[in-house]
mmCIF file with all atom_site columns, C-alpha atoms in Angstrom:
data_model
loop_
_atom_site.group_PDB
_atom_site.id
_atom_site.type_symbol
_atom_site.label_atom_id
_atom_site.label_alt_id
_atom_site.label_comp_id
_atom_site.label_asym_id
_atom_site.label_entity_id
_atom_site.label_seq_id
_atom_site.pdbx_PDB_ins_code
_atom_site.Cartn_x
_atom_site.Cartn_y
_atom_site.Cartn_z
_atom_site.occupancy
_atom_site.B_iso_or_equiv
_atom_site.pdbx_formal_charge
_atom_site.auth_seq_id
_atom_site.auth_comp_id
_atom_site.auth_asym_id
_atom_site.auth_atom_id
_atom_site.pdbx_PDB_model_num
ATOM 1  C CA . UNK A 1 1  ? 0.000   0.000   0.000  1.00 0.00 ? 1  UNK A CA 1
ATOM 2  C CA . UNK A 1 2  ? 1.042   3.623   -0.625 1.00 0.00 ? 2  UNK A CA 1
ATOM 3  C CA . UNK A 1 3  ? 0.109   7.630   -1.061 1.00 0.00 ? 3  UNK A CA 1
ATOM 4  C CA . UNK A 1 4  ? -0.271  7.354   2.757  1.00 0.00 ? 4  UNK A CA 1
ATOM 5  C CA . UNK A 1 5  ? 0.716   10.450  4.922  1.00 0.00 ? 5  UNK A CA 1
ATOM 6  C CA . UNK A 1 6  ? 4.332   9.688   5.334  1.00 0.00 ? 6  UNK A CA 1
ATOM 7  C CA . UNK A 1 7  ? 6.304   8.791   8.831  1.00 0.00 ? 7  UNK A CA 1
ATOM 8  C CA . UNK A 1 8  ? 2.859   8.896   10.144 1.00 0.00 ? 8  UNK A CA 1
ATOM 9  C CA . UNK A 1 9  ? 0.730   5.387   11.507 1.00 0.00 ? 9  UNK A CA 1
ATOM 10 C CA . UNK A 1 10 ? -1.414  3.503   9.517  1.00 0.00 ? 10 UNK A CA 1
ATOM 11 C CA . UNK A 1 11 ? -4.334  1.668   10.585 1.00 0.00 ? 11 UNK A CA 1
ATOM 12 C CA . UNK A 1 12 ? -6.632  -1.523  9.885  1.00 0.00 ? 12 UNK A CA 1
ATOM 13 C CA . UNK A 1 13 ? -10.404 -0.952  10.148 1.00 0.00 ? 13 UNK A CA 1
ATOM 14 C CA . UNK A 1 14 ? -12.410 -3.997  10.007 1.00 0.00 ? 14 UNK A CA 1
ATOM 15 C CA . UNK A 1 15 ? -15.946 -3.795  9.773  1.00 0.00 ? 15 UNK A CA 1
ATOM 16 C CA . UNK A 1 16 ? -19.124 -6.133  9.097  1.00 0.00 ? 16 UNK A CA 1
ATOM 17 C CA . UNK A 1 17 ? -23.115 -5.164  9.587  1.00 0.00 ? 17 UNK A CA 1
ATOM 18 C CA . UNK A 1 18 ? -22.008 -1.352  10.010 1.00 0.00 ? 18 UNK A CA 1
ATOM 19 C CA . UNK A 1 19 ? -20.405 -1.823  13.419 1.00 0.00 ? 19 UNK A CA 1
ATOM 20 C CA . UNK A 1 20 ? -16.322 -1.755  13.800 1.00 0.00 ? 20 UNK A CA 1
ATOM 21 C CA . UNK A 1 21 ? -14.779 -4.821  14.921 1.00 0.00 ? 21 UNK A CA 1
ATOM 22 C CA . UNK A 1 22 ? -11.155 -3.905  15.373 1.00 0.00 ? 22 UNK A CA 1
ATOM 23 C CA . UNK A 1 23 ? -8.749  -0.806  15.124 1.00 0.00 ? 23 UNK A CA 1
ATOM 24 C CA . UNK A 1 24 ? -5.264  -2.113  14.614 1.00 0.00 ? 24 UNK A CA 1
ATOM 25 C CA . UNK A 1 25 ? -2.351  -0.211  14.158 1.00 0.00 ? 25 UNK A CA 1
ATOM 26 C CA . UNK A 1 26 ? 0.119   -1.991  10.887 1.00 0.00 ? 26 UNK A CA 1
ATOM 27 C CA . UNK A 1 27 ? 3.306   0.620   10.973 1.00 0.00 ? 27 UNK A CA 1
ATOM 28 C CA . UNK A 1 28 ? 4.298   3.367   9.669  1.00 0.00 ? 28 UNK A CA 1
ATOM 29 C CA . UNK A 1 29 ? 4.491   4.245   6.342  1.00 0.00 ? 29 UNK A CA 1
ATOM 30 C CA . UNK A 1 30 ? 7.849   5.356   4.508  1.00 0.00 ? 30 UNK A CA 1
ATOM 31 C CA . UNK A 1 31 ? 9.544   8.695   4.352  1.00 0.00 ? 31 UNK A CA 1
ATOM 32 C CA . UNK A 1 32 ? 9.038   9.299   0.403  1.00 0.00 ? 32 UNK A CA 1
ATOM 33 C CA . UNK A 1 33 ? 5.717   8.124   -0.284 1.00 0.00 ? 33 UNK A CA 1
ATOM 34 C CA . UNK A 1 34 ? 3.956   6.598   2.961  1.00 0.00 ? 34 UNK A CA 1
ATOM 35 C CA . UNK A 1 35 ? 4.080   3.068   1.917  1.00 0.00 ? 35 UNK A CA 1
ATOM 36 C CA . UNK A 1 36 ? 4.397   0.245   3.990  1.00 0.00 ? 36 UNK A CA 1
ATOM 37 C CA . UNK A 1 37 ? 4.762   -3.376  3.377  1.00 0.00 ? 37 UNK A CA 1
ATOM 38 C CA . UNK A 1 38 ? 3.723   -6.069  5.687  1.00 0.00 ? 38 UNK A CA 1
ATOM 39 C CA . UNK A 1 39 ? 2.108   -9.264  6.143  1.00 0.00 ? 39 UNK A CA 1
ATOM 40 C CA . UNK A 1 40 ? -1.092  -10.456 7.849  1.00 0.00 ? 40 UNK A CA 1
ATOM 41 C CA . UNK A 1 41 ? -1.601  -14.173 9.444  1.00 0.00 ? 41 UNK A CA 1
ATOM 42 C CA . UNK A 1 42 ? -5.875  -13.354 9.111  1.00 0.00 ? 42 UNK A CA 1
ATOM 43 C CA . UNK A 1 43 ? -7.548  -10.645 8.840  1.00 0.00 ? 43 UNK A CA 1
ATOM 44 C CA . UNK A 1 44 ? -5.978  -7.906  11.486 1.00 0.00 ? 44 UNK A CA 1
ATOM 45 C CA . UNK A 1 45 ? -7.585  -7.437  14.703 1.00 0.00 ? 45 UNK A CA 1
ATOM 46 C CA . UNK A 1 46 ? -10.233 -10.243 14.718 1.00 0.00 ? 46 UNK A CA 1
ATOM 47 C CA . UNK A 1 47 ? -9.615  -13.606 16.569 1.00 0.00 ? 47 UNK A CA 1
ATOM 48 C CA . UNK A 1 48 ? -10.142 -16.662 14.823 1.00 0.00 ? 48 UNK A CA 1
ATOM 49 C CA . UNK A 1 49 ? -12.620 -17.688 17.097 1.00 0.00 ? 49 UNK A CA 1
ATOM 50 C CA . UNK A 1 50 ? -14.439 -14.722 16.497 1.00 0.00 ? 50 UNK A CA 1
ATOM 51 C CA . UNK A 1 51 ? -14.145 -15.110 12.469 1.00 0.00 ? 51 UNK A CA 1
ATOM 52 C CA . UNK A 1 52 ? -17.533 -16.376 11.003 1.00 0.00 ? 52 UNK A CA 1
ATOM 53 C CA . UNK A 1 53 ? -18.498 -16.716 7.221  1.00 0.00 ? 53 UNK A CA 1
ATOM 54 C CA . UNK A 1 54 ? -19.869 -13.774 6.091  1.00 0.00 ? 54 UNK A CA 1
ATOM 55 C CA . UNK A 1 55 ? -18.717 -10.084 4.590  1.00 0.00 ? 55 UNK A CA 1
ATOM 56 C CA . UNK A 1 56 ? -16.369 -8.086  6.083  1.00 0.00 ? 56 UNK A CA 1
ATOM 57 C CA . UNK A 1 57 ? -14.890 -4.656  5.201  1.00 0.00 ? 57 UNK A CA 1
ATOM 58 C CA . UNK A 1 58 ? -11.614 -3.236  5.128  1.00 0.00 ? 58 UNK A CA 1
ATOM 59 C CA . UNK A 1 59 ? -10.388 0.023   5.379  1.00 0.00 ? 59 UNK A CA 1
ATOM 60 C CA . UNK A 1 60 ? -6.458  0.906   5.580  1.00 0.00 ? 60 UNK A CA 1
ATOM 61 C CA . UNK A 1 61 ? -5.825  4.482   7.042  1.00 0.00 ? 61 UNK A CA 1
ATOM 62 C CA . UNK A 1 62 ? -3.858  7.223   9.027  1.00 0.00 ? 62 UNK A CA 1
ATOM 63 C CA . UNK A 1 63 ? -6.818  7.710   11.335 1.00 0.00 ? 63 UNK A CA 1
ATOM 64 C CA . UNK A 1 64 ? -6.595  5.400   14.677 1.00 0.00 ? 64 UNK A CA 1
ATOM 65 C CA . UNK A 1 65 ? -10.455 5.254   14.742 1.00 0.00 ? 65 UNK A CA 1
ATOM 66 C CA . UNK A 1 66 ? -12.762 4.738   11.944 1.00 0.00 ? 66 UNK A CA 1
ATOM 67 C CA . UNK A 1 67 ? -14.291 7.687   10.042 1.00 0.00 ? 67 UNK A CA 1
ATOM 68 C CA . UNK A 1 68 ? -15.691 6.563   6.114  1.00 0.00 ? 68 UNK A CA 1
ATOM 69 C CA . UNK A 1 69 ? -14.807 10.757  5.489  1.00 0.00 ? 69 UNK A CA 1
ATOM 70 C CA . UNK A 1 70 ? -11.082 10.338  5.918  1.00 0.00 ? 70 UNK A CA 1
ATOM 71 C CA . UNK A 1 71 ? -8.898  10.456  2.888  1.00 0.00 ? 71 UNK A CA 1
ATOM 72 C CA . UNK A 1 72 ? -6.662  8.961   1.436  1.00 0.00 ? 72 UNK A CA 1
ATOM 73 C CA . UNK A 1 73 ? -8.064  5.452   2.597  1.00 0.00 ? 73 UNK A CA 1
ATOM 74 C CA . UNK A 1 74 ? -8.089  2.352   1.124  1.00 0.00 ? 74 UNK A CA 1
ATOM 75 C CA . UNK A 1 75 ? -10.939 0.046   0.895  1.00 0.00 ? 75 UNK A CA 1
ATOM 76 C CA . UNK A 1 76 ? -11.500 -3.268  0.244  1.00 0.00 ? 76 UNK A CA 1
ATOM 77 C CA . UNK A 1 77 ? -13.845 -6.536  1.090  1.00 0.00 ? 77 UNK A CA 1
ATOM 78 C CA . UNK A 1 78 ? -12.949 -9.926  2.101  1.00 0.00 ? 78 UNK A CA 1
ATOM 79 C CA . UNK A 1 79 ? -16.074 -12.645 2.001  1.00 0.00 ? 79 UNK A CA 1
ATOM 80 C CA . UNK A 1 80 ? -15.017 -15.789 4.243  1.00 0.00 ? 80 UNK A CA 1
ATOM 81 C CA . UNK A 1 81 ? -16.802 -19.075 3.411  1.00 0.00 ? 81 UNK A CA 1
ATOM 82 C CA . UNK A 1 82 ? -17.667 -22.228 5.153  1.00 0.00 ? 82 UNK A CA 1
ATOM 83 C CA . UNK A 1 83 ? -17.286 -25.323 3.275  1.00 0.00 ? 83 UNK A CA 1
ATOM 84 C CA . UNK A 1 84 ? -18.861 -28.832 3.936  1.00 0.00 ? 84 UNK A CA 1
ATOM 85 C CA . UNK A 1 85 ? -17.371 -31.842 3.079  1.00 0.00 ? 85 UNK A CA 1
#
């Protein structure tokens, strides 16, 4: 990710059904252009016993709380299924 505000934080929010489900701080971005460049295990902030099938929104920030008004932010949606065998 990058075109963050540089040397500054960025932030994970994860939402699903309108409510916010975690605020996670990922680094800072980069002196030239605010990137950063880092790896997730699942998505950020949510416990895998609290992961369920379903929708969940992503939105990648400078902004330690969630506000859909702040710019730049990047969005983005993950969709978790549950398969049967």
């Amino acid at each position: 990710m990058s075109g963050f505000i540089p040397r500054r934080n960025i932030y994970v929010h994860v939402r699903r059904g309108g409510k916010t489900l975690a605020n996670t701080r990922l680094g800072k971005g980069d002196a030239r252009c605010g990137r950063l460049s880092t790896k997730q295990r699942r998505i950020p902030g949510v416990r895998a016993s609290r992961l369920r099938s379903g929708s969940y929104d992503i939105y990648v920030d400078n902004k330690p709380t969630f506000s859909r008004t702040q710019r730049p932010q990047f969005q983005s949606r993950v969709t978790i299924f549950t398969t049967f065998r």
